[in-house]
PDB file of C-alpha atoms in Angstrom:
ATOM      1  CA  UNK A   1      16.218 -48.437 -82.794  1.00 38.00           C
ATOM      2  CA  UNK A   2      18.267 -49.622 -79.927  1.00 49.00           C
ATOM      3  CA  UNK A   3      19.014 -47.087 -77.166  1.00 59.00           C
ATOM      4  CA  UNK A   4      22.095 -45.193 -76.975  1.00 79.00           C
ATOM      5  CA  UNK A   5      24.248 -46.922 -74.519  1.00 87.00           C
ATOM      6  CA  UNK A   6      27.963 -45.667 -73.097  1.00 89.00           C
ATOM      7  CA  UNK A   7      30.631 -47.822 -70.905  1.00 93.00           C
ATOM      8  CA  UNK A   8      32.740 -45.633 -68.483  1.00 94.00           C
ATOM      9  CA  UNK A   9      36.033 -46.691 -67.791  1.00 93.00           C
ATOM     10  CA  UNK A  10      36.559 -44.027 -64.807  1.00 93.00           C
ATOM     11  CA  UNK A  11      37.748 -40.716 -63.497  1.00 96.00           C
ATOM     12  CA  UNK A  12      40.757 -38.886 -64.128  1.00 95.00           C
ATOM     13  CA  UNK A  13      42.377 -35.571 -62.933  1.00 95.00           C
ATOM     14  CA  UNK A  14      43.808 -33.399 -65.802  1.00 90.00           C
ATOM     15  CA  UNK A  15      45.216 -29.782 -65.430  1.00 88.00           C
ATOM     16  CA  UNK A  16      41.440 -28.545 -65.917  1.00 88.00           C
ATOM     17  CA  UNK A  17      39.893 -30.930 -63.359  1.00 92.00           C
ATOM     18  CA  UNK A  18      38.079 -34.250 -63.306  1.00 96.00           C
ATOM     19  CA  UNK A  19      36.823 -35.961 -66.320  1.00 96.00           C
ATOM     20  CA  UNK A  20      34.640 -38.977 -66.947  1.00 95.00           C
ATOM     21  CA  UNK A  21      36.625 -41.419 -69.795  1.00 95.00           C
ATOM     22  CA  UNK A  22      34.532 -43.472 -71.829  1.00 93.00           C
ATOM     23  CA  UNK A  23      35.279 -46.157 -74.019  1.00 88.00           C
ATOM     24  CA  UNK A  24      36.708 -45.448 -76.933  1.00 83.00           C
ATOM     25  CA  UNK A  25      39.137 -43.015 -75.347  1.00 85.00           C
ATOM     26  CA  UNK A  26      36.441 -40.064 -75.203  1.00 91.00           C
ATOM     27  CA  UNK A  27      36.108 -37.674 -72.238  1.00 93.00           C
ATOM     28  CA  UNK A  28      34.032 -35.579 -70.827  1.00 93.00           C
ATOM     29  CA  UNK A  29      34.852 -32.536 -68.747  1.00 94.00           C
ATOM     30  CA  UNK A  30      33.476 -32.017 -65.733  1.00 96.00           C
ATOM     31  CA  UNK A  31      32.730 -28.756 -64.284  1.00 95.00           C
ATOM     32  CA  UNK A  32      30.938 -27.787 -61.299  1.00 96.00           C
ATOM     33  CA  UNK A  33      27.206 -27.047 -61.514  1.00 96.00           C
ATOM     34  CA  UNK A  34      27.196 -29.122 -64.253  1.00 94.00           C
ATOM     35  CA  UNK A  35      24.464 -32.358 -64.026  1.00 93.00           C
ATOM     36  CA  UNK A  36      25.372 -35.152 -63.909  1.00 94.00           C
ATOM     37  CA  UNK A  37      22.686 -37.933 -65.049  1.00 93.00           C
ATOM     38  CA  UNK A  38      22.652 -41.463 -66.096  1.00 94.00           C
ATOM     39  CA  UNK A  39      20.365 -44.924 -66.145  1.00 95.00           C
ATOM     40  CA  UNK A  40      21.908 -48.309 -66.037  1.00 96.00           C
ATOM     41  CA  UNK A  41      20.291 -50.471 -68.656  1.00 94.00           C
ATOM     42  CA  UNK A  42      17.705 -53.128 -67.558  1.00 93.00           C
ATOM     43  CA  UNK A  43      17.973 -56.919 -67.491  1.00 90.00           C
ATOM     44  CA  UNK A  44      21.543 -56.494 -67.719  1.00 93.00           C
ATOM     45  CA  UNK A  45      24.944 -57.559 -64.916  1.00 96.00           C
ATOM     46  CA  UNK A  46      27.980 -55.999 -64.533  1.00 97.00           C
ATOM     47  CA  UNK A  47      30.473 -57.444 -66.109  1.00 96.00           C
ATOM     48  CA  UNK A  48      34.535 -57.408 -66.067  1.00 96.00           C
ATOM     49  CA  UNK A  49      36.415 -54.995 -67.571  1.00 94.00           C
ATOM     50  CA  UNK A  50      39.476 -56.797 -68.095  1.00 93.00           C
ATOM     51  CA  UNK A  51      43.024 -55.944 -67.657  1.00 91.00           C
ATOM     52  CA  UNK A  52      46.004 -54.170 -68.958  1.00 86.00           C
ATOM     53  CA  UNK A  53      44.532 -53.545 -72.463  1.00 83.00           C
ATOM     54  CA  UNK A  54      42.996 -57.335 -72.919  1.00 88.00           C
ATOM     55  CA  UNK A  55      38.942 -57.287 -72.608  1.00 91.00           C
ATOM     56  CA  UNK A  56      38.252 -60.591 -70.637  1.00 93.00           C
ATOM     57  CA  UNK A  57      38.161 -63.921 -72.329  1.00 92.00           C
ATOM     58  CA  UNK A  58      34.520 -65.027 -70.376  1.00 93.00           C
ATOM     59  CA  UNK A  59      32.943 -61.359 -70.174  1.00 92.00           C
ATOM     60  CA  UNK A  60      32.672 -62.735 -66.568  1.00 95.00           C
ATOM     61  CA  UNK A  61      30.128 -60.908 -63.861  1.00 96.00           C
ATOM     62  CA  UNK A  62      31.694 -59.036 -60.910  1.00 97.00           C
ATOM     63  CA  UNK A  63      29.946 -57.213 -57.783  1.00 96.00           C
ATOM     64  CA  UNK A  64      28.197 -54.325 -58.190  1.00 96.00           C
ATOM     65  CA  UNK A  65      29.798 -53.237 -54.904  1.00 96.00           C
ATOM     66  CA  UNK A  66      33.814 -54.045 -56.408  1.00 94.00           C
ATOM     67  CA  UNK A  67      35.640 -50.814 -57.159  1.00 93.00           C
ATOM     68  CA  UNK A  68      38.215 -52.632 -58.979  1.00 90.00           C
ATOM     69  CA  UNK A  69      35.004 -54.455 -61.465  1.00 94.00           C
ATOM     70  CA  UNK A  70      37.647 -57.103 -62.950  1.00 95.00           C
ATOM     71  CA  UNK A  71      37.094 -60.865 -61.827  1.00 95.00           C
ATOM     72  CA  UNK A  72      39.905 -63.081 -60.611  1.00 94.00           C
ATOM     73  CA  UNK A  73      41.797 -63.542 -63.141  1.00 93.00           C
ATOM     74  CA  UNK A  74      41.691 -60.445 -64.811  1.00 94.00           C
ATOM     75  CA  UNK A  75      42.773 -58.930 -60.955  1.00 92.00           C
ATOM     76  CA  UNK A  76      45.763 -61.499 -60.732  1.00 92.00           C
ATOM     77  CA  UNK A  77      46.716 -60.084 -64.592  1.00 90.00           C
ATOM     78  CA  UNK A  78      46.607 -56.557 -63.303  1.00 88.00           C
ATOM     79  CA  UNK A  79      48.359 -57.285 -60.270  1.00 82.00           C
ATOM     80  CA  UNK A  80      51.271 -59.204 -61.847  1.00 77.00           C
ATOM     81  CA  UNK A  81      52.903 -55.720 -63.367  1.00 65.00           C
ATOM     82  CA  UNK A  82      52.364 -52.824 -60.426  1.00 61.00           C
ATOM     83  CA  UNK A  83      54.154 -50.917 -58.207  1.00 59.00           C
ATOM     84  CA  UNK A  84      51.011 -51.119 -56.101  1.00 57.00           C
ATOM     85  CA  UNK A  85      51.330 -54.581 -55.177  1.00 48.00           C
ATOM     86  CA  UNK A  86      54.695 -54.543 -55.033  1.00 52.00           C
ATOM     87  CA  UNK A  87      55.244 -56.610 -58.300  1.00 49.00           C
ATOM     88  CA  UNK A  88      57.587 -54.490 -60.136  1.00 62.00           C
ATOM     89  CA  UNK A  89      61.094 -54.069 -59.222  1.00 62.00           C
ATOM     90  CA  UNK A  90      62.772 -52.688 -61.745  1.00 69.00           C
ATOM     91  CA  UNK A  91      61.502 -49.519 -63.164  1.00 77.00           C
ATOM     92  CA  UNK A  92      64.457 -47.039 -63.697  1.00 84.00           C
ATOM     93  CA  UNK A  93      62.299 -43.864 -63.147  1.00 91.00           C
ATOM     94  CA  UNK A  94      62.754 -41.753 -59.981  1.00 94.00           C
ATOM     95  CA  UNK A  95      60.206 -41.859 -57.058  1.00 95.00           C
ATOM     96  CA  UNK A  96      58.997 -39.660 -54.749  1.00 96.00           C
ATOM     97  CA  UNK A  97      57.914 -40.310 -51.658  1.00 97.00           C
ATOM     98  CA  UNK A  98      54.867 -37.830 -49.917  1.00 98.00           C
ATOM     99  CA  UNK A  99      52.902 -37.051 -47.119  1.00 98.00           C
ATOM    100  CA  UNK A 100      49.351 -36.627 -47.547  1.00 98.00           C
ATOM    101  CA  UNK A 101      46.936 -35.606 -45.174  1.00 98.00           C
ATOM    102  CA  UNK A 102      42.511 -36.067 -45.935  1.00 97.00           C
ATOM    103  CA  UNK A 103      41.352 -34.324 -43.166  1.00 95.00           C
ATOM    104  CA  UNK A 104      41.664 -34.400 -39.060  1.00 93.00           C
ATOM    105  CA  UNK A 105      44.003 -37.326 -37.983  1.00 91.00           C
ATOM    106  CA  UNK A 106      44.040 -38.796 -41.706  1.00 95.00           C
ATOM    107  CA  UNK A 107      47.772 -39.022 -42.826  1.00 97.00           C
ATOM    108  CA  UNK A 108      49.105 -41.675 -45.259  1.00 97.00           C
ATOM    109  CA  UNK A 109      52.767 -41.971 -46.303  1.00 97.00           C
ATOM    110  CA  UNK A 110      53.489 -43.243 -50.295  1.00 96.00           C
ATOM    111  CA  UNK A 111      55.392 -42.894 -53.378  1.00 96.00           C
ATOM    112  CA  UNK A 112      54.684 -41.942 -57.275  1.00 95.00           C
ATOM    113  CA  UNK A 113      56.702 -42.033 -59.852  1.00 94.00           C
ATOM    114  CA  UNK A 114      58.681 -38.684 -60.362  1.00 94.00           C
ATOM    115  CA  UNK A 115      56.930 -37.686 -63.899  1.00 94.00           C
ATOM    116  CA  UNK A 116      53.419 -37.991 -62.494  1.00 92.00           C
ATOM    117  CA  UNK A 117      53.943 -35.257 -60.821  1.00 93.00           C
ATOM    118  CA  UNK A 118      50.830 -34.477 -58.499  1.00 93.00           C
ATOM    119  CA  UNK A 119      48.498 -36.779 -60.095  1.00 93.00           C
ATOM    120  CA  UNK A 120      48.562 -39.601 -57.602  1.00 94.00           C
ATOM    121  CA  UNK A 121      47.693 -37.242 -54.924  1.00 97.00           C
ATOM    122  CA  UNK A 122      44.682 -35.802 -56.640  1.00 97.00           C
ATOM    123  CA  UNK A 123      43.474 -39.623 -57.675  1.00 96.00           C
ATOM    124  CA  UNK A 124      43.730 -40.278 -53.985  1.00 96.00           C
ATOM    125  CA  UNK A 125      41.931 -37.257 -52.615  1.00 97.00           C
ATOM    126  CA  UNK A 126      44.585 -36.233 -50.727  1.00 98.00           C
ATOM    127  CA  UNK A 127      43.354 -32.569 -49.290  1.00 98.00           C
ATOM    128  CA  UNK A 128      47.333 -31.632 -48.608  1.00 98.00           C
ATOM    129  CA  UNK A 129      50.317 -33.092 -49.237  1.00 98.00           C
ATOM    130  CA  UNK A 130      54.224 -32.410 -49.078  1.00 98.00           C
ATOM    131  CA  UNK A 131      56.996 -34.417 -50.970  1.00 98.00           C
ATOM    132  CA  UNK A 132      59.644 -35.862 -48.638  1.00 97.00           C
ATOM    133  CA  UNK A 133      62.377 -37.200 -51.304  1.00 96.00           C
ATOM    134  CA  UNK A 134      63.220 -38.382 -54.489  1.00 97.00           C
ATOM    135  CA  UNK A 135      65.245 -41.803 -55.229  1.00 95.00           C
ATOM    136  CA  UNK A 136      64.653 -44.915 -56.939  1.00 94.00           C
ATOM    137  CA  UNK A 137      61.844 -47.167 -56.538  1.00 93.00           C
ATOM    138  CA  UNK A 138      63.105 -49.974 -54.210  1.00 93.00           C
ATOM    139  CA  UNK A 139      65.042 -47.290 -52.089  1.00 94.00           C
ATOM    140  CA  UNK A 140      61.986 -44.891 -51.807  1.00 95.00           C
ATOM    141  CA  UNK A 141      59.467 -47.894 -51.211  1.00 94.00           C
ATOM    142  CA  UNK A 142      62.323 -48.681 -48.383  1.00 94.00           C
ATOM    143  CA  UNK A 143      61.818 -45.115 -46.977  1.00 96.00           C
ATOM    144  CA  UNK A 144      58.294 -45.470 -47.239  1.00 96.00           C
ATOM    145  CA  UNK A 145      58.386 -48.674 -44.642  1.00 95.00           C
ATOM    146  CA  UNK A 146      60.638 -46.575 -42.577  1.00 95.00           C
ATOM    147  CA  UNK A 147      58.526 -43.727 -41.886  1.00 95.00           C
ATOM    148  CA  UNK A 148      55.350 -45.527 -42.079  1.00 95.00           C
ATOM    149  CA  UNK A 149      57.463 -47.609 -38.960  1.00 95.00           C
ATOM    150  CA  UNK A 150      58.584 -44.793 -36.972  1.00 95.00           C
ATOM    151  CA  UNK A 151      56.165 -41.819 -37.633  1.00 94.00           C
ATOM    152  CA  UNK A 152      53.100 -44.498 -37.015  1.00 95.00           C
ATOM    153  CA  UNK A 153      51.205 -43.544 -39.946  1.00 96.00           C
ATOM    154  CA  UNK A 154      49.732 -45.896 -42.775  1.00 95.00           C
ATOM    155  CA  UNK A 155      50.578 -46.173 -46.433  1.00 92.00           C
ATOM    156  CA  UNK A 156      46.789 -46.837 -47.050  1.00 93.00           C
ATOM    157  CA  UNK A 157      43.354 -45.040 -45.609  1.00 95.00           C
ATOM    158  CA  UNK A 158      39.995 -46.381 -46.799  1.00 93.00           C
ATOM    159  CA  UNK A 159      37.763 -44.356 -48.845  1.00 93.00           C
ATOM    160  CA  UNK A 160      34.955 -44.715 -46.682  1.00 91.00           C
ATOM    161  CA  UNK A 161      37.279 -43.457 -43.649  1.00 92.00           C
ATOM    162  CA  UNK A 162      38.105 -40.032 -46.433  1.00 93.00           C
ATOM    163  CA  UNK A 163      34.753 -39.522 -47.283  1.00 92.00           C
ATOM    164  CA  UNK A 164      32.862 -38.852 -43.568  1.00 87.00           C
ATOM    165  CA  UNK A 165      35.893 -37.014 -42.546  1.00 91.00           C
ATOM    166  CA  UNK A 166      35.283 -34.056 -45.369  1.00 91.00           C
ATOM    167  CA  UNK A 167      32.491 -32.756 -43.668  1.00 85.00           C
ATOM    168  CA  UNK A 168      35.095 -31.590 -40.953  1.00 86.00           C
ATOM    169  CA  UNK A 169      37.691 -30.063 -43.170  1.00 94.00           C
ATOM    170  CA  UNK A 170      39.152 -27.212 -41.106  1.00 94.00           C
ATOM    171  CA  UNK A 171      38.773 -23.787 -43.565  1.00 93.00           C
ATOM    172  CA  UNK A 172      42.011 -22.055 -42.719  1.00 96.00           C
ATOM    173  CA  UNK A 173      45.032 -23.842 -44.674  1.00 96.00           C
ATOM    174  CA  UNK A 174      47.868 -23.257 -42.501  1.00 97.00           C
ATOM    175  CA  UNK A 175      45.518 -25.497 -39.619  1.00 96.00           C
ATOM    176  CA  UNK A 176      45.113 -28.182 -42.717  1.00 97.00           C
ATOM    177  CA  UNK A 177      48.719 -27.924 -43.162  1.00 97.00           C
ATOM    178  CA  UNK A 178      50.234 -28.472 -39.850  1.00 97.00           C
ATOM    179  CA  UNK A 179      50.310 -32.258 -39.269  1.00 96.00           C
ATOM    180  CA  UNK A 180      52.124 -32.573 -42.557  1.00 97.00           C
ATOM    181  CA  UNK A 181      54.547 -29.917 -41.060  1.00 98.00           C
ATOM    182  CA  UNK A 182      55.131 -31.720 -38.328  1.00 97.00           C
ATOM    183  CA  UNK A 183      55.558 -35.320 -39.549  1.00 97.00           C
ATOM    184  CA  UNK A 184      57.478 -33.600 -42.353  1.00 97.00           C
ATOM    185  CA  UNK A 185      59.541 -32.386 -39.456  1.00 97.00           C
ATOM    186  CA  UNK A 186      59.846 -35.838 -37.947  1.00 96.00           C
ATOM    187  CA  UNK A 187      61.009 -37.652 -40.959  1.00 96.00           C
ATOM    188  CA  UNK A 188      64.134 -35.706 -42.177  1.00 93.00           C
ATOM    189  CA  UNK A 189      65.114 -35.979 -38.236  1.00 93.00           C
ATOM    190  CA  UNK A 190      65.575 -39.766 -38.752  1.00 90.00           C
ATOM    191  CA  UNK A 191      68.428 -39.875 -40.129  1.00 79.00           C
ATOM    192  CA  UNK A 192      68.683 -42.754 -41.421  1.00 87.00           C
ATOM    193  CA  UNK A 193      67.322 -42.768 -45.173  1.00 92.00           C
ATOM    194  CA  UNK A 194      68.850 -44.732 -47.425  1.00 93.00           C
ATOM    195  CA  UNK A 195      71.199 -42.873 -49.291  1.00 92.00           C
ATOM    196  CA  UNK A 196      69.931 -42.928 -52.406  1.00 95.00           C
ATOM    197  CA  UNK A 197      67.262 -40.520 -51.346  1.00 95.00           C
ATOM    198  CA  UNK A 198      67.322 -37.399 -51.376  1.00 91.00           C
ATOM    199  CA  UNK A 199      65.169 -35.206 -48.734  1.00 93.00           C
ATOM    200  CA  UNK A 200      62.901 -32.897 -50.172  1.00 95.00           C
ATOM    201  CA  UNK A 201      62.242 -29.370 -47.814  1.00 96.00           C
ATOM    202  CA  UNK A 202      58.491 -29.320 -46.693  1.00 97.00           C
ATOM    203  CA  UNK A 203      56.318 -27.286 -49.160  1.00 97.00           C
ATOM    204  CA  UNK A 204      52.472 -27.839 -48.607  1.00 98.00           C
ATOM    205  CA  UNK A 205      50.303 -28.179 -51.467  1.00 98.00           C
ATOM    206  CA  UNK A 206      46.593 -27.510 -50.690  1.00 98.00           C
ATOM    207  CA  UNK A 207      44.261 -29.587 -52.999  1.00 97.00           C
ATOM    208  CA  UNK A 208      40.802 -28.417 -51.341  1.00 96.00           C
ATOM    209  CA  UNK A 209      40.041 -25.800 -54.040  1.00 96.00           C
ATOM    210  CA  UNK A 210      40.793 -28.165 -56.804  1.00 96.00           C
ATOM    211  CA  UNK A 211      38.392 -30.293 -55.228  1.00 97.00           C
ATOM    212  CA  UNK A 212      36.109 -27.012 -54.574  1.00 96.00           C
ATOM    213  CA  UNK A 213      35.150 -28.842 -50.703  1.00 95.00           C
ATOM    214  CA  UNK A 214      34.770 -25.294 -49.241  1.00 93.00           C
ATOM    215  CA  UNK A 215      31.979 -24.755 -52.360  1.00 93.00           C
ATOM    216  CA  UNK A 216      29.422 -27.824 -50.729  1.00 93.00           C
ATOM    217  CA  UNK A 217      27.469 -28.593 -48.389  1.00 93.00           C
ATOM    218  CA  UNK A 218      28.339 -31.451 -46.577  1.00 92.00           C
ATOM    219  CA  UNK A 219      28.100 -34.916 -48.094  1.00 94.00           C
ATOM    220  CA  UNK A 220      25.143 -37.424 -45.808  1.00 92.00           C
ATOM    221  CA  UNK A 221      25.744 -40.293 -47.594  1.00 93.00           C
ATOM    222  CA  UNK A 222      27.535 -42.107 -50.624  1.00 95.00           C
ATOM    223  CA  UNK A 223      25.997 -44.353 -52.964  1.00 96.00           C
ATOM    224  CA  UNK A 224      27.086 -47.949 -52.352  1.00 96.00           C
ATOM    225  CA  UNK A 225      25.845 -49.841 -55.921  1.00 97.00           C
ATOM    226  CA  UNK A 226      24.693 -49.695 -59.399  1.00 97.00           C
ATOM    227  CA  UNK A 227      21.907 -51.784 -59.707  1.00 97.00           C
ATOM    228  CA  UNK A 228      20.499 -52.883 -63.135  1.00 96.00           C
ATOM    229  CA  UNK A 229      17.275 -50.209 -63.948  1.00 94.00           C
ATOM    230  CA  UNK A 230      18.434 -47.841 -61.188  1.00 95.00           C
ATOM    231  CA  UNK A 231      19.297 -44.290 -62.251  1.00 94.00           C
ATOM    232  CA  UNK A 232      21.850 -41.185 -60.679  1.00 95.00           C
ATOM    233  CA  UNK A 233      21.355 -37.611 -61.170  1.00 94.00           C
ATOM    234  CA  UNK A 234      22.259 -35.002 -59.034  1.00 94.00           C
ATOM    235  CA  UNK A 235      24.609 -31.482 -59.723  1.00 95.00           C
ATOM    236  CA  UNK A 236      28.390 -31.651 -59.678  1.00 97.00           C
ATOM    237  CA  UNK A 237      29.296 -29.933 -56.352  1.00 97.00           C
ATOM    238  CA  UNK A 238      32.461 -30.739 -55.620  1.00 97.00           C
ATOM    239  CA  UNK A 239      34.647 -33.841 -56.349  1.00 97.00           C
ATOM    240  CA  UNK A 240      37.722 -35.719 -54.685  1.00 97.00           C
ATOM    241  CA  UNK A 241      40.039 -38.686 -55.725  1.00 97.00           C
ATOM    242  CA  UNK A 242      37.691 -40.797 -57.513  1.00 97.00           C
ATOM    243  CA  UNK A 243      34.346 -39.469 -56.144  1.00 97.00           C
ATOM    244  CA  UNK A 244      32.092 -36.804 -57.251  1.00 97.00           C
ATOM    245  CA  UNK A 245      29.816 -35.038 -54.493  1.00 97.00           C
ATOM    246  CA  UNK A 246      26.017 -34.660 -56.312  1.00 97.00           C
ATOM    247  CA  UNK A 247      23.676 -32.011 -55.086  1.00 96.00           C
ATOM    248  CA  UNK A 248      20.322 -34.112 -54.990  1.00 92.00           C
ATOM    249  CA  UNK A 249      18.161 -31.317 -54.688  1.00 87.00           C
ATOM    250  CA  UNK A 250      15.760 -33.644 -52.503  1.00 82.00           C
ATOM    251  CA  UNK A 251      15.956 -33.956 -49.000  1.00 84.00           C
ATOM    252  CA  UNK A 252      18.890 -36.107 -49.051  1.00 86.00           C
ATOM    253  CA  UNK A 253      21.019 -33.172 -49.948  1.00 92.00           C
ATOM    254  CA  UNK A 254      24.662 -34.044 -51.355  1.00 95.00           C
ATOM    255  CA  UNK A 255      25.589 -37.842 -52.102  1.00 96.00           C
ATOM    256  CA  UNK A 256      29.415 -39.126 -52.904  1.00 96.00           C
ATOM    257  CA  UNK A 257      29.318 -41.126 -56.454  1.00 97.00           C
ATOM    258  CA  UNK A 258      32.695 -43.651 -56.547  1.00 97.00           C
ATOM    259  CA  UNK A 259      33.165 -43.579 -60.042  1.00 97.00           C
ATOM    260  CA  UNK A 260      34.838 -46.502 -59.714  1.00 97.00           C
ATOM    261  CA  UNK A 261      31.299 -48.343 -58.703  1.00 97.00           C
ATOM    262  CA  UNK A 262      30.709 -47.404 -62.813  1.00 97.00           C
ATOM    263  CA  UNK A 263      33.118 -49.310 -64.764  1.00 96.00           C
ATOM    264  CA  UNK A 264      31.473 -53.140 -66.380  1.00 96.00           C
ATOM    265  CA  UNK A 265      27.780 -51.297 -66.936  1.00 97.00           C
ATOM    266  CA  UNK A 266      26.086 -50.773 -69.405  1.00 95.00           C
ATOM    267  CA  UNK A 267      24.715 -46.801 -68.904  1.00 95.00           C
ATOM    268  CA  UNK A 268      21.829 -44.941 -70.844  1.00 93.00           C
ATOM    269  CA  UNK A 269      20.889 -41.335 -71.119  1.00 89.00           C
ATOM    270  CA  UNK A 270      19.017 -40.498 -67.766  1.00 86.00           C
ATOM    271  CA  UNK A 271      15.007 -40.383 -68.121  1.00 75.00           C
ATOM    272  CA  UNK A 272      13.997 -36.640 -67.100  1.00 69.00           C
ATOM    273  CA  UNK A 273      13.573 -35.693 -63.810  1.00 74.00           C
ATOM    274  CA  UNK A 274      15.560 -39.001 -62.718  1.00 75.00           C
ATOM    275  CA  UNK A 275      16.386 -39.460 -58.998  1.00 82.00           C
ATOM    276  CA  UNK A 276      18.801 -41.466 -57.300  1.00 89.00           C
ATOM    277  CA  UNK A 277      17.749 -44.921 -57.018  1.00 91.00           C
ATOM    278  CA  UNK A 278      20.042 -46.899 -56.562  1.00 95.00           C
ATOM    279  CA  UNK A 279      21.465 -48.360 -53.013  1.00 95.00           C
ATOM    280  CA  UNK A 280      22.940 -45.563 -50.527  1.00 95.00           C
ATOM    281  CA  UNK A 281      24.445 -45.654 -47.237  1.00 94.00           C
ATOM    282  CA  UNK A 282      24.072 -42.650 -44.760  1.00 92.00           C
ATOM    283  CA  UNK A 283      26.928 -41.807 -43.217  1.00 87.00           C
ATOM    284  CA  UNK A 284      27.311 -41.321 -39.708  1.00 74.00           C
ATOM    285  CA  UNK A 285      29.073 -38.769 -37.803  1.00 58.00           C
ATOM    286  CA  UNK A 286      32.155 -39.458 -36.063  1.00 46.00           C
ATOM    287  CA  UNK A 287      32.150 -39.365 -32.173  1.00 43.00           C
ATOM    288  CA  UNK A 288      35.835 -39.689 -31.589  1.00 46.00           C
ATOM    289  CA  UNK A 289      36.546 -40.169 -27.822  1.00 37.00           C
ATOM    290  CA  UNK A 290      33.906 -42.251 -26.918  1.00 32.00           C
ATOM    291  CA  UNK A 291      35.110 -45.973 -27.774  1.00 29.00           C
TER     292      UNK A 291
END
């Protein structure tokens, strides 16, 4: 009888918190304490998942290390449609452009479509965050450029650079809040929006007990690969954007899973008493100041 055998196709936020989506549509809800345990099937690769619907036409490998786990061609399809990569013009919904702030000296400035709602901002990670306005796509992605421009802040931050700084969260919220207050501040002082957007007043939305960061131990390291054979188990202690913070129980302590590492393999029910063995990378403190 062959083994029982499950494809992920990643993470998403719902009003209840994170779930894992499978193929097939089904979820599964994931609380915290809960384990979380899987194998990745022997003498198999990681393959591409496609794009936009279509499986791919070659079932082409990808790197175990690619969060995106879609090969060229399959990218360039998903790419050709998306607000992302600027390839989309013309979508009549409202945007609305935000603030969002993952820890000490981690601001980003973006834009999500209106009816998402909050949804971006949990996918990202994004600790805190305040909306700034509300227009239509090409005049908030202008307003975007501006105040990335003049408030010197990016409209992207690296995972990587998210994860180490979570160990240094700060645990009252109005000290979380304040450089979004005063960027916020900054912004609607500019003056010169375009004038299809409106300004939004600063209200702070505080993410870090959805996330339930002031529940766990610091993260020492994040898992870099799947590797065919290898296997991840560990208890749900937290979780952020796309990554879910494992309690170990060894001596490594709590590890960062990217869920998006999962998408293209080909995952079996955990042996007992599985371990982490697949690659991880420690991380390393921050020593800001000294380069």
């Amino acid at each position: 009888m062959a083994a029982q055998m499950w494809t992920c196709t990643g993470l998403r936020w719902s009003p209840a918190g994170p779930e894992l989506v499978w193929s097939g549509g089904r979820r599964s809800a994931l609380t915290w304490g809960k384990r979380v345990a899987f194998g990745v099937r022997e003498d198999t690769v990681r393959r591409c998942v496609g794009a936009r619907g279509n499986t791919c036409p070659t079932g082409a490998p990808v790197p175990a290390r690619s969060t995106g786990a879609r090969c060229e061609e399959c990218g360039r399809l998903d790419r050709a449609h998306s607000v992302a990569a600027d390839t989309i013009a013309d979508d009549p919904r409202p945007y609305r452009v935000y603030l969002a702030w993952f820890g000490p000296g981690l601001v980003k400035v973006g834009i999500t479509a209106e009816e998402r709602g909050s949804a971006r901002l949990l996918e990202q990670g994004a600790v805190c965050f305040s909306w700034l306005g509300t227009g239509p796509l090409m005049a908030a992605r202008r307003t975007e450029e501006l105040l990335r421009a003049a408030l010197g802040v990016p409209d992207r931050i690296p995972y990587a650079a998210k994860r180490t700084v979570r160990a240094a969260l700060p645990a009252d919220p109005e000290e979380r809040a304040a450089q979004v207050r005063e960027l916020h501040a900054r912004a609607v002082s500019l003056g010169n929006w375009p004038e299809s957007v409106a300004p939004e007043p600063c209200q702070v939305t505080d993410h870090l007990a959805d996330f339930y960061l002031q529940h766990a131990a610091p993260a020492t390291g994040a898992v870099t690969e799947l590797v065919a054979g290898g296997h991840v188990a560990g208890a749900l202690v937290a979780a952020a954007g796309p990554d879910l913070h494992l309690d170990t129980g060894g001596p490594r302590g709590v590890l960062v899973l990217d869920t998006r590492l999962l998408p293209g393999w080909e995952l079996i029910p955990a042996q007992r008493n599985s371990e982490i063995t697949v690659p991880v990378k420690d991380f390393v403190a921050r020593q800001d100041g000294l380069f």
